[in-house]
CSV table of C-alpha atoms and ligand atoms in Angstrom, one decimal:
chain,number,residue,atom,x,y,z
V,50,MET,CA,-77.5,-51.9,19.7
V,51,THR,CA,-75.7,-54.7,20.3
V,52,PRO,CA,-72.7,-54.0,22.2
V,53,ILE,CA,-69.0,-55.0,20.4
V,54,SER,CA,-66.2,-55.2,21.8
V,55,PHE,CA,-62.6,-56.1,19.8
V,56,GLU,CA,-59.2,-58.6,21.5
V,57,PHE,CA,-55.8,-57.7,20.3
V,58,TYR,CA,-52.4,-59.5,21.4
V,59,PRO,CA,-49.5,-57.2,22.8
V,60,PRO,CA,-46.9,-56.4,20.0
V,61,LYS,CA,-43.5,-56.7,20.1
V,62,THR,CA,-42.0,-55.3,17.6
V,63,GLU,CA,-41.3,-52.1,16.7
V,64,ASP,CA,-43.5,-52.6,13.2
V,65,GLN,CA,-46.7,-54.7,15.1
V,66,ARG,CA,-46.6,-52.1,17.1
V,67,ALA,CA,-47.5,-49.6,14.3
V,68,GLN,CA,-49.9,-52.5,12.7
V,69,LEU,CA,-51.7,-52.0,16.9
V,70,ASP,CA,-52.0,-48.7,16.0
V,71,LYS,CA,-53.6,-48.6,12.7
V,72,THR,CA,-55.4,-51.0,13.7
V,73,ALA,CA,-56.8,-49.5,17.2
V,74,ARG,CA,-57.9,-46.1,15.5
V,75,ARG,CA,-59.9,-47.8,12.7
V,76,LEU,CA,-61.8,-50.2,15.0
V,77,ALA,CA,-61.7,-47.5,17.4
V,78,THR,CA,-64.5,-45.5,14.8
V,79,ARG,CA,-66.9,-48.9,15.5
V,80,ALA,CA,-67.7,-47.5,19.3
V,81,PRO,CA,-66.6,-50.4,20.8
V,82,GLN,CA,-67.8,-51.5,24.8
V,83,TYR,CA,-65.0,-52.2,25.3
V,84,VAL,CA,-61.1,-54.0,24.1
V,85,SER,CA,-59.1,-56.5,25.2
V,86,CYS,CA,-55.4,-57.4,25.2
V,87,THR,CA,-54.2,-61.7,25.4
V,88,PHE,CA,-51.5,-62.2,27.3
V,89,GLY,CA,-49.3,-64.9,27.8
V,90,ALA,CA,-48.1,-67.0,30.9
V,91,GLY,CA,-44.1,-66.3,32.2
V,92,GLY,CA,-41.2,-64.5,32.3
V,93,SER,CA,-40.5,-61.1,30.3
V,94,THR,CA,-44.0,-61.7,28.9
V,95,LEU,CA,-45.1,-60.5,32.0
V,96,THR,CA,-45.3,-57.3,31.7
V,97,HIS,CA,-46.6,-57.0,27.6
V,98,THR,CA,-50.6,-57.1,28.6
V,99,PRO,CA,-49.8,-54.2,31.0
V,100,ASP,CA,-47.7,-51.7,28.9
V,101,THR,CA,-50.6,-52.1,26.0
V,102,VAL,CA,-53.5,-51.8,27.7
V,103,ARG,CA,-51.6,-48.8,29.3
V,104,HIS,CA,-50.8,-47.8,25.6
V,105,LEU,CA,-54.8,-48.2,24.6
V,106,ARG,CA,-56.3,-46.7,27.3
V,107,GLU,CA,-53.8,-43.6,27.0
V,108,ALA,CA,-53.2,-42.9,23.1
V,109,HIS,CA,-56.3,-44.7,22.3
V,110,ALA,CA,-58.9,-43.9,25.2
V,111,LEU,CA,-60.5,-47.5,24.4
V,112,ASP,CA,-61.0,-49.2,28.2
V,113,ALA,CA,-58.7,-51.6,27.3
V,114,ALA,CA,-59.8,-54.8,29.8
V,115,PRO,CA,-56.6,-57.1,30.4
V,116,HIS,CA,-56.7,-60.9,30.4
V,117,LEU,CA,-54.9,-62.2,33.2
V,118,SER,CA,-54.3,-66.0,33.5
V,119,CYS,CA,-53.0,-68.1,36.2
V,120,VAL,CA,-50.8,-71.3,34.3
V,121,GLY,CA,-47.1,-70.7,35.8
V,122,GLY,CA,-47.8,-67.6,37.9
V,123,THR,CA,-47.7,-67.1,41.9
V,124,ARG,CA,-50.1,-65.4,43.7
V,125,ALA,CA,-47.7,-62.6,44.3
V,126,GLU,CA,-47.2,-62.0,40.7
V,127,ILE,CA,-50.8,-62.3,39.5
V,128,GLY,CA,-51.7,-59.3,43.1
V,129,ALA,CA,-48.8,-57.0,41.6
V,130,LEU,CA,-50.6,-57.8,38.1
V,131,LEU,CA,-54.1,-57.0,40.1
V,132,GLU,CA,-53.2,-54.4,41.7
V,133,THR,CA,-51.3,-52.3,38.6
V,134,TYR,CA,-53.9,-52.8,36.4
V,135,ARG,CA,-56.6,-50.9,39.5
V,136,THR,CA,-53.9,-48.5,39.3
V,137,LEU,CA,-54.0,-47.5,35.3
V,138,GLY,CA,-58.4,-47.5,36.2
V,139,CYS,CA,-59.2,-51.2,34.5
V,140,ARG,CA,-62.7,-52.3,35.7
V,141,ARG,CA,-62.8,-55.2,33.6
V,142,LEU,CA,-60.5,-58.0,33.0
V,143,VAL,CA,-61.3,-61.6,30.9
V,144,THR,CA,-60.1,-64.6,33.2
V,145,LEU,CA,-58.7,-67.3,32.4
V,146,ARG,CA,-55.7,-70.6,33.4
V,147,GLY,CA,-54.4,-70.1,30.4
V,148,ASP,CA,-51.7,-72.8,28.7
V,149,LEU,CA,-47.9,-72.9,29.6
V,150,PRO,CA,-45.8,-72.5,26.1
V,151,SER,CA,-44.6,-75.6,25.3
V,152,GLY,CA,-41.2,-75.9,26.8
V,153,MET,CA,-42.5,-74.1,29.7
V,154,ALA,CA,-42.4,-76.5,33.0
V,155,ARG,CA,-43.8,-74.6,36.0
V,156,ALA,CA,-46.9,-75.1,37.0
V,157,GLY,CA,-48.2,-72.5,39.1
V,158,GLU,CA,-49.9,-71.9,42.0
V,159,LEU,CA,-53.6,-72.4,41.1
V,160,ARG,CA,-54.9,-74.8,39.4
V,161,TYR,CA,-58.0,-73.5,37.2
V,162,ALA,CA,-60.0,-70.4,35.7
V,163,SER,CA,-62.4,-70.9,39.0
V,164,GLU,CA,-59.8,-70.7,41.8
V,165,LEU,CA,-58.4,-67.4,40.3
V,166,VAL,CA,-61.7,-65.7,40.0
V,167,GLU,CA,-61.3,-67.0,43.5
V,168,PHE,CA,-58.9,-65.2,44.3
V,169,ILE,CA,-59.4,-62.0,42.9
V,170,ARG,CA,-62.5,-61.8,44.3
V,171,ASP,CA,-60.3,-61.9,47.8
V,172,GLN,CA,-58.0,-59.9,47.0
V,173,THR,CA,-59.9,-57.3,44.9
V,174,GLY,CA,-64.0,-57.6,46.0
V,175,ASP,CA,-65.8,-56.2,43.3
V,176,ALA,CA,-63.1,-53.9,42.0
V,177,PHE,CA,-63.3,-55.2,38.7
V,178,HIS,CA,-66.2,-56.9,36.1
V,179,ILE,CA,-64.7,-60.7,35.7
V,180,GLU,CA,-65.3,-62.6,32.4
V,181,VAL,CA,-64.1,-65.8,32.1
V,182,ALA,CA,-63.9,-68.1,28.9
V,183,ALA,CA,-66.9,-70.8,27.5
V,184,TYR,CA,-66.6,-73.6,25.1
V,185,PRO,CA,-69.4,-74.1,22.9
V,186,GLU,CA,-67.8,-77.0,21.6
V,187,THR,CA,-66.5,-78.5,24.6
V,188,HIS,CA,-62.5,-77.6,25.5
V,189,PRO,CA,-60.3,-80.1,24.0
V,190,GLN,CA,-58.7,-81.5,27.1
V,191,ALA,CA,-62.1,-81.6,29.5
V,192,ARG,CA,-62.8,-84.8,30.2
V,193,ASP,CA,-66.2,-84.7,28.8
V,194,ALA,CA,-69.1,-82.4,27.5
V,195,HIS,CA,-70.6,-83.0,30.7
V,196,ALA,CA,-67.9,-82.1,33.0
V,197,ASP,CA,-66.6,-79.5,31.4
V,198,LEU,CA,-70.2,-77.4,31.7
V,199,ARG,CA,-70.1,-78.7,35.7
V,200,HIS,CA,-66.7,-76.6,35.0
V,201,PHE,CA,-67.4,-73.6,33.7
V,202,VAL,CA,-70.4,-73.2,36.5
V,203,ASP,CA,-67.7,-73.5,38.8
V,204,LYS,CA,-66.1,-70.8,37.2
V,205,VAL,CA,-69.3,-68.5,37.3
V,206,ARG,CA,-70.2,-69.3,41.0
V,207,ALA,CA,-66.5,-68.5,41.9
V,208,GLY,CA,-68.1,-65.0,41.4
V,209,ALA,CA,-67.6,-64.5,37.0
V,210,ASP,CA,-70.2,-61.7,36.0
V,211,GLY,CA,-69.7,-63.1,31.8
V,212,ALA,CA,-68.0,-65.0,29.7
V,213,ILE,CA,-67.3,-64.8,26.4
V,214,THR,CA,-66.7,-68.2,24.2
V,215,GLN,CA,-64.5,-69.6,22.0
V,216,TYR,CA,-64.9,-68.8,18.5
V,217,PHE,CA,-67.6,-71.4,16.2
V,218,PHE,CA,-68.3,-71.3,13.1
V,219,ASN,CA,-72.0,-73.3,14.2
V,220,ALA,CA,-74.5,-70.9,15.7
V,221,ASP,CA,-76.4,-74.8,17.2
V,222,ALA,CA,-73.7,-75.3,19.4
V,223,TYR,CA,-73.4,-71.9,20.6
V,224,PHE,CA,-77.6,-71.5,22.1
V,225,ARG,CA,-77.1,-75.5,23.1
V,226,PHE,CA,-74.4,-74.4,25.3
V,227,VAL,CA,-76.7,-70.7,26.7
V,228,ASP,CA,-79.7,-73.5,27.4
V,229,ASP,CA,-78.0,-76.3,29.1
V,230,VAL,CA,-75.5,-73.4,31.3
V,231,ARG,CA,-79.1,-72.2,31.9
V,232,VAL,CA,-80.5,-75.1,33.2
V,233,LEU,CA,-78.0,-75.3,35.5
V,234,GLY,CA,-78.4,-72.1,37.3
V,235,VAL,CA,-76.1,-69.7,35.2
V,236,ASP,CA,-77.3,-66.2,34.3
V,237,VAL,CA,-75.2,-64.1,32.9
V,238,PRO,CA,-74.6,-62.8,29.7
V,239,ILE,CA,-72.2,-65.0,27.7
V,240,VAL,CA,-70.8,-63.8,24.9
V,241,PRO,CA,-70.3,-65.4,21.6
V,242,GLY,CA,-66.3,-64.7,20.4
V,243,ILE,CA,-66.5,-64.0,17.1
V,244,MET,CA,-63.3,-64.6,14.2
V,245,PRO,CA,-63.5,-63.5,11.4
V,246,ILE,CA,-62.0,-65.5,8.5
V,247,ALA,CA,-58.4,-63.7,7.7
V,248,ASN,CA,-56.0,-66.6,6.6
V,249,PHE,CA,-57.3,-70.1,6.2
V,250,SER,CA,-55.1,-72.3,6.8
V,251,GLN,CA,-54.2,-70.2,10.0
V,252,LEU,CA,-57.1,-70.7,11.0
V,253,ARG,CA,-57.2,-74.0,10.5
V,254,ARG,CA,-53.8,-74.2,12.9
V,255,PHE,CA,-55.8,-72.7,15.3
V,256,SER,CA,-58.8,-74.4,15.1
V,257,ASP,CA,-56.9,-77.8,15.6
V,258,LEU,CA,-55.4,-76.4,18.7
V,259,CYS,CA,-58.4,-75.3,20.6
V,260,GLY,CA,-60.7,-77.8,19.6
V,261,ALA,CA,-63.7,-75.2,17.1
V,262,GLU,CA,-64.7,-77.1,14.8
V,263,ILE,CA,-64.8,-75.8,10.6
V,264,PRO,CA,-67.9,-77.3,9.1
V,265,ARG,CA,-66.4,-79.0,5.8
V,266,TRP,CA,-68.3,-77.4,3.6
V,267,ILE,CA,-66.6,-74.4,4.9
V,268,GLY,CA,-63.2,-76.0,4.0
V,269,GLN,CA,-64.5,-77.0,0.7
V,270,ARG,CA,-65.7,-73.7,-0.5
V,271,MET,CA,-62.7,-72.1,0.0
V,272,ALA,CA,-60.2,-74.5,-1.0
V,273,ALA,CA,-62.4,-74.3,-4.2
V,274,PHE,CA,-61.6,-70.6,-4.2
V,275,GLY,CA,-57.5,-71.2,-4.3
V,276,ASP,CA,-55.5,-68.2,-5.4
V,277,ASP,CA,-59.2,-65.9,-5.8
V,278,ALA,CA,-57.7,-63.8,-3.4
V,279,ALA,CA,-61.1,-61.5,-3.4
V,280,SER,CA,-63.3,-64.5,-3.6
V,281,VAL,CA,-62.1,-66.0,-0.5
V,282,ARG,CA,-62.4,-62.9,1.1
V,283,ASP,CA,-66.4,-61.9,0.2
V,284,PHE,CA,-67.0,-65.8,1.2
V,285,ALA,CA,-65.2,-65.5,4.4
V,286,THR,CA,-67.3,-62.4,5.1
V,287,ASP,CA,-70.5,-63.7,4.4
V,288,VAL,CA,-70.6,-66.7,6.1
V,289,VAL,CA,-69.0,-64.2,9.6
V,290,ALA,CA,-72.1,-61.9,9.3
V,291,ALA,CA,-74.3,-64.8,8.9
V,292,LEU,CA,-73.4,-66.5,11.4
V,293,CYS,CA,-73.4,-62.7,13.7
V,294,ASP,CA,-76.5,-62.4,12.6
V,295,ARG,CA,-77.9,-65.4,13.8
V,296,LEU,CA,-76.6,-65.2,17.3
V,297,VAL,CA,-78.1,-61.4,17.5
V,298,ARG,CA,-81.8,-62.4,16.2
V,299,GLY,CA,-81.1,-65.1,18.8
V,300,GLY,CA,-80.4,-63.7,21.7
V,301,ALA,CA,-76.7,-62.9,21.9
V,302,PRO,CA,-76.2,-60.3,24.5
V,303,GLY,CA,-73.0,-58.1,22.2
V,304,LEU,CA,-70.2,-59.5,20.1
V,305,HIS,CA,-66.9,-60.3,21.0
V,306,PHE,CA,-64.1,-60.2,18.1
V,307,TYR,CA,-61.1,-61.9,17.8
V,308,THR,CA,-59.3,-59.5,15.4
V,309,LEU,CA,-55.5,-60.7,15.9
V,310,ASN,CA,-54.1,-57.2,15.6
V,311,LEU,CA,-56.4,-56.7,11.8
V,312,ALA,CA,-59.0,-54.0,11.1
V,313,ARG,CA,-60.2,-55.7,7.9
V,314,PRO,CA,-61.5,-58.8,8.0
V,315,THR,CA,-63.7,-57.5,11.2
V,316,LEU,CA,-64.7,-53.8,9.9
V,317,ASN,CA,-66.1,-56.1,6.3
V,318,VAL,CA,-68.6,-58.6,8.7
V,319,LEU,CA,-69.6,-55.0,10.6
V,320,ASP,CA,-69.7,-53.6,7.9
V,321,ARG,CA,-72.1,-56.2,6.3
V,322,LEU,CA,-73.8,-56.1,9.4
V,323,ALA,CA,-74.7,-52.8,9.1
V,324,LEU,CA,-73.9,-52.8,13.1
T,19,FAD,P1,-60.7,-73.4,32.7
T,19,FAD,O1,-62.2,-73.2,33.1
T,19,FAD,O2,-59.8,-73.5,33.9
T,19,FAD,O3,-60.5,-74.9,32.3
T,19,FAD,C1,-59.6,-75.9,31.4
T,19,FAD,C2,-60.0,-77.8,31.2
T,19,FAD,O4,-59.4,-77.6,32.9
T,19,FAD,C3,-61.3,-77.5,30.9
T,19,FAD,O5,-61.1,-78.6,30.4
T,19,FAD,C4,-62.2,-77.7,31.8
T,19,FAD,O6,-63.3,-78.9,32.1
T,19,FAD,C5,-60.8,-78.4,33.4
T,19,FAD,N1,-61.4,-77.5,34.8
T,19,FAD,C6,-62.2,-77.0,35.1
T,19,FAD,N2,-61.4,-77.4,36.4
T,19,FAD,C7,-61.9,-78.5,37.2
T,19,FAD,C8,-61.9,-79.0,38.1
T,19,FAD,N3,-62.2,-78.8,39.4
T,19,FAD,N4,-61.2,-80.5,37.8
T,19,FAD,C9,-60.7,-81.1,36.7
T,19,FAD,N5,-60.8,-79.9,35.8
T,19,FAD,C10,-61.1,-78.8,35.3
T,19,FAD,N6,-55.3,-68.2,27.5
T,19,FAD,C11,-54.3,-67.6,27.2
T,19,FAD,O7,-53.2,-67.9,27.3
T,19,FAD,N7,-54.0,-66.1,27.1
T,19,FAD,C12,-55.2,-65.6,27.0
T,19,FAD,O8,-55.4,-64.3,26.9
T,19,FAD,C13,-56.2,-66.0,26.5
T,19,FAD,N8,-57.8,-65.7,26.4
T,19,FAD,C14,-58.5,-66.5,26.1
T,19,FAD,C15,-59.8,-65.9,25.4
T,19,FAD,C16,-61.1,-65.9,25.2
T,19,FAD,C17,-62.6,-65.8,25.2
T,19,FAD,C18,-61.2,-67.6,25.6
T,19,FAD,C19,-62.8,-68.8,24.9
T,19,FAD,C20,-59.7,-68.2,25.4
T,19,FAD,C21,-58.3,-67.6,25.9
T,19,FAD,N9,-57.1,-67.9,26.4
T,19,FAD,C22,-56.1,-67.6,26.6
T,19,FAD,C23,-56.9,-69.9,25.9
T,19,FAD,C24,-57.5,-70.7,26.9
T,19,FAD,O9,-56.5,-69.8,28.2
T,19,FAD,C25,-57.4,-71.7,27.3
T,19,FAD,O10,-58.5,-72.4,26.5
T,19,FAD,C26,-56.7,-72.7,28.3
T,19,FAD,O11,-56.5,-73.9,27.7
T,19,FAD,C27,-58.1,-72.5,29.1
T,19,FAD,O12,-58.3,-72.1,30.1
T,19,FAD,P2,-59.5,-71.7,30.6
T,19,FAD,O13,-59.6,-69.7,31.4
T,19,FAD,O14,-60.8,-71.7,29.7
T,19,FAD,O15,-59.8,-73.3,32.1
């Protein structure tokens, strides 16, 4: 049975909290290995992730893992968060450099995710299973694809136990990435990140920002369906389920779903896959 995990973001309003509760209840029925909760750099957002992780653990009995980024943060702030997560019983972290929100100038004391992984290992030893991010289609700020592969290897050498990829729609990019880093000596599991398609124009905007390529044929088919929401949904489910199927058959060690706090698009894919 392929392990699955679900990613949520921390809700900030009452409506968003109710939405997350509904989504968590529905997705909990699929017995995820764990769920994760994203982290936004800086200021008041510092408390949103720990609060959500606590809620998911206590109200939904889910093994909730926080994302933790170093951009814009100090060692002291990161150390305090690590202590909070230990107290909450968390045993897994998704560890990132992060991106500064526009307009926020504070750089932070650690520059790259590899430095954050090193810091966490230094402060907490083996208390946490550490996941890092991987980019089968290359991180958008990388000098070049080979430098990005080497920097990925640095994160694993710094002490990561596994990786979750940025989402992609081209399975070959994932298989190639895994082959390349195996040659460089990386043997940790690399779990593909899966983006069920809920809102195509939003997906286009996200993809431009994070460097994920939407194949032209998917865009063309989506455009041709126009306002026919049922056909769009059906096609999107088919495309993502076929991708998951190919990844699992090709040896992917799990599937990590970017839910955007919605249950239905992820459930549609899981139902079609019969996982
Ligand atoms: P890094 O691994 O530090 O890499 C960042 C860039 O720096 C890359 O281009 C890399 O090639 C380059 N680099 C690394 N080391 C060096 C070096 N020594 N010298 C020169 N260049 C170097 N963002 C959030 O803000 N919050 C989240 O919760 C969040 N969750 C995510 C979850 C997953 C699974 C993924 C895939 C991404 C997530 N992101 C999140 C986005 C992520 O923070 C951004 O993609 C960010 O721009 C890079 O983070 P990273 O950890 O990959 O950085």
